[in-house]
Amino acid sequence: MSKQNHLQVEAIKNGTVIDHIPAHVGVKVLRLFNMHNSNERVTIGLNLPSSALGAKDLLKVENTFISQEQAQKLALYAPKATVNQIENYAVVKKLELTLPKQVVDVFRCANSNCITHNEPVSSSFSVIEKNDVIRLKCKYCEKSFSRDIMTEK
Ligand SMILES: [Zn+2]
C-alpha cells in the first residue's frame, strides 16, 4: 500500500472507504448508495491522481458500512474499486466486488418501447461481462445495453 493510500484510509475512524473508482463515476456511486442524503460525514475526492487509472474518484463515509448486495451494485459501476471497512482507524475488512448475475429495480430499461415503462413491474436485467465490458440484458424486452447508457431509476 502506498503512503498516500495509507493516509487516506487513516483519515476516518469508523466507516467505509471506496477507492479506485474510475474518474467521473464517484458521483454515480454516491447517488447509488444515497450517500448524498446521508447525515454522516462524507468525503469525496474527484479526479485524484492514480497510477493505475490515470485519474480516480474516492469516497469516504463515516459510520456507514456497505452490504454485500451494495457491493454487487458497486461492481457494476466500478469493478476494480476497493472497499475497505474501517473500525477504530484500522481496516477490518476488505469487501470483494463480484458482479451480480441479476440486477433488479436499479436501472431503467433504455428501450423506450419496453413493457417495464408502462407496467408496474420492477426492471430486471441479467449481467453479461465480456472482455471487460459489462452489458445488461432486459428480462422483458431481451435487449442488451452497455452499463454506460443505463440510467438509475
Ligand atoms: Zn426492456
Short mmCIF file of C-alpha atoms and ligand atoms in Angstrom, two decimals:
data_model
loop_
_atom_site.label_atom_id
_atom_site.label_comp_id
_atom_site.label_asym_id
_atom_site.label_seq_id
_atom_site.Cartn_x
_atom_site.Cartn_y
_atom_site.Cartn_z
CA MET A 1 0.00 0.00 0.00
CA SER A 2 1.41 3.39 -0.90
CA LYS A 3 1.94 6.04 1.73
CA GLN A 4 -0.74 8.20 0.14
CA ASN A 5 -3.39 5.48 0.32
CA HIS A 6 -2.40 4.70 3.85
CA LEU A 7 -3.07 8.28 4.89
CA GLN A 8 -6.40 8.34 3.08
CA VAL A 9 -7.52 5.23 4.95
CA GLU A 10 -6.32 6.56 8.29
CA ALA A 11 -8.37 9.71 7.98
CA ILE A 12 -11.64 8.19 9.18
CA LYS A 13 -12.27 6.42 12.44
CA ASN A 14 -15.23 4.23 11.54
CA GLY A 15 -16.84 3.79 8.19
CA THR A 16 -16.15 2.83 4.62
CA VAL A 17 -13.53 3.92 2.12
CA ILE A 18 -14.28 3.20 -1.52
CA ASP A 19 -11.13 3.75 -3.54
CA HIS A 20 -10.07 3.27 -7.16
CA ILE A 21 -13.40 4.32 -8.60
CA PRO A 22 -12.90 5.42 -12.23
CA ALA A 23 -12.95 9.21 -12.60
CA HIS A 24 -16.48 10.61 -13.10
CA VAL A 25 -18.08 7.51 -11.60
CA GLY A 26 -17.73 8.62 -7.97
CA VAL A 27 -20.80 10.83 -8.07
CA LYS A 28 -22.88 7.96 -9.50
CA VAL A 29 -21.72 5.71 -6.68
CA LEU A 30 -22.63 8.42 -4.21
CA ARG A 31 -26.15 8.53 -5.61
CA LEU A 32 -26.39 4.75 -5.86
CA PHE A 33 -25.88 4.44 -2.12
CA ASN A 34 -27.88 7.57 -1.37
CA MET A 35 -24.80 8.93 0.40
CA HIS A 36 -25.57 12.46 -0.78
CA ASN A 37 -28.59 12.40 1.55
CA SER A 38 -26.63 10.99 4.48
CA ASN A 39 -26.15 12.96 7.66
CA GLU A 40 -22.79 11.30 8.17
CA ARG A 41 -19.59 13.00 7.16
CA VAL A 42 -18.86 12.12 3.54
CA THR A 43 -15.55 13.00 1.94
CA ILE A 44 -15.42 13.00 -1.83
CA GLY A 45 -12.24 13.05 -3.87
CA LEU A 46 -12.69 13.53 -7.59
CA ASN A 47 -10.05 13.19 -10.27
CA LEU A 48 -7.31 12.22 -7.85
CA PRO A 49 -4.07 11.07 -9.44
CA SER A 50 -3.86 7.30 -9.77
CA SER A 51 -1.02 5.30 -11.23
CA ALA A 52 -3.38 2.51 -12.29
CA LEU A 53 -6.29 4.54 -13.61
CA GLY A 54 -4.76 7.89 -14.53
CA ALA A 55 -7.44 9.63 -12.52
CA LYS A 56 -9.74 8.18 -9.93
CA ASP A 57 -12.53 9.07 -7.56
CA LEU A 58 -12.60 8.20 -3.89
CA LEU A 59 -15.39 8.20 -1.32
CA LYS A 60 -15.14 8.08 2.44
CA VAL A 61 -18.27 7.75 4.53
CA GLU A 62 -18.23 7.74 8.27
CA ASN A 63 -20.29 5.29 10.32
CA THR A 64 -21.69 3.66 7.21
CA PHE A 65 -20.96 0.13 6.07
CA ILE A 66 -21.97 -1.27 2.76
CA SER A 67 -23.62 -4.65 2.42
CA GLN A 68 -22.60 -7.44 0.08
CA GLU A 69 -25.64 -6.57 -2.03
CA GLN A 70 -24.48 -2.97 -2.30
CA ALA A 71 -21.00 -4.22 -3.18
CA GLN A 72 -22.52 -6.11 -6.10
CA LYS A 73 -24.18 -2.96 -7.35
CA LEU A 74 -20.92 -1.10 -6.95
CA ALA A 75 -19.22 -3.77 -9.07
CA LEU A 76 -21.44 -2.73 -11.98
CA TYR A 77 -20.08 0.79 -11.83
CA ALA A 78 -16.54 0.21 -10.70
CA PRO A 79 -15.49 -3.44 -10.96
CA LYS A 80 -11.97 -2.64 -9.83
CA ALA A 81 -12.85 -0.41 -6.89
CA THR A 82 -11.56 -1.36 -3.47
CA VAL A 83 -13.83 -1.23 -0.47
CA ASN A 84 -12.30 -1.04 2.97
CA GLN A 85 -14.29 -1.19 6.15
CA ILE A 86 -12.66 0.88 8.85
CA GLU A 87 -13.08 0.44 12.56
CA ASN A 88 -11.10 2.46 15.04
CA TYR A 89 -8.79 3.72 12.25
CA ALA A 90 -7.90 0.20 11.11
CA VAL A 91 -9.01 -1.73 8.05
CA VAL A 92 -11.00 -4.61 9.49
CA LYS A 93 -12.47 -5.92 6.28
CA LYS A 94 -11.97 -5.64 2.54
CA LEU A 95 -15.06 -6.33 0.51
CA GLU A 96 -14.67 -8.42 -2.61
CA LEU A 97 -16.53 -6.96 -5.54
CA THR A 98 -18.33 -9.57 -7.57
CA LEU A 99 -20.71 -8.91 -10.38
CA PRO A 100 -24.27 -9.90 -9.64
CA LYS A 101 -25.97 -12.25 -12.08
CA GLN A 102 -29.13 -10.19 -11.94
CA VAL A 103 -29.94 -6.57 -11.12
CA VAL A 104 -33.49 -5.87 -10.09
CA ASP A 105 -35.09 -2.45 -9.77
CA VAL A 106 -31.91 -0.40 -10.13
CA PHE A 107 -31.89 0.72 -13.74
CA ARG A 108 -34.49 1.88 -16.19
CA CYS A 109 -34.62 -0.06 -19.46
CA ALA A 110 -33.10 2.01 -22.26
CA ASN A 111 -35.64 0.65 -24.73
CA SER A 112 -38.49 3.18 -24.66
CA ASN A 113 -40.90 0.54 -26.04
CA CYS A 114 -40.13 -1.85 -23.22
CA ILE A 115 -43.14 -3.04 -21.22
CA THR A 116 -41.41 -2.00 -17.98
CA HIS A 117 -42.15 1.64 -18.75
CA ASN A 118 -45.90 1.12 -18.78
CA GLU A 119 -46.50 -1.76 -16.41
CA PRO A 120 -45.98 -1.74 -12.64
CA VAL A 121 -43.12 -4.22 -12.74
CA SER A 122 -39.61 -3.99 -11.38
CA SER A 123 -36.93 -3.74 -14.02
CA SER A 124 -34.72 -6.82 -14.18
CA PHE A 125 -31.52 -7.35 -16.10
CA SER A 126 -29.08 -10.19 -16.38
CA VAL A 127 -25.48 -9.12 -16.23
CA ILE A 128 -23.15 -10.18 -19.01
CA GLU A 129 -19.45 -9.50 -18.87
CA LYS A 130 -17.34 -9.94 -21.96
CA ASN A 131 -13.83 -8.58 -22.50
CA ASP A 132 -14.15 -6.27 -19.50
CA VAL A 133 -17.31 -4.72 -20.88
CA ILE A 134 -20.43 -5.05 -18.80
CA ARG A 135 -23.76 -5.33 -20.55
CA LEU A 136 -27.21 -5.65 -19.10
CA LYS A 137 -29.90 -7.71 -20.77
CA CYS A 138 -33.50 -6.81 -20.04
CA LYS A 139 -35.63 -9.70 -18.83
CA TYR A 140 -38.71 -8.27 -20.52
CA CYS A 141 -37.67 -6.97 -23.94
CA GLU A 142 -34.47 -9.08 -24.11
CA LYS A 143 -32.44 -6.21 -25.49
CA SER A 144 -29.00 -5.71 -24.05
CA PHE A 145 -27.33 -2.43 -23.26
CA SER A 146 -23.94 -1.29 -22.12
CA ARG A 147 -23.91 -0.24 -18.49
CA ASP A 148 -22.77 3.24 -19.51
CA ILE A 149 -26.04 4.13 -21.19
CA MET A 150 -28.23 2.89 -18.35
CA THR A 151 -29.71 5.44 -16.01
CA GLU A 152 -30.79 4.78 -12.48
CA LYS A 153 -34.47 4.71 -11.71
ZN ZN B 1 -36.54 -3.77 -21.56
#
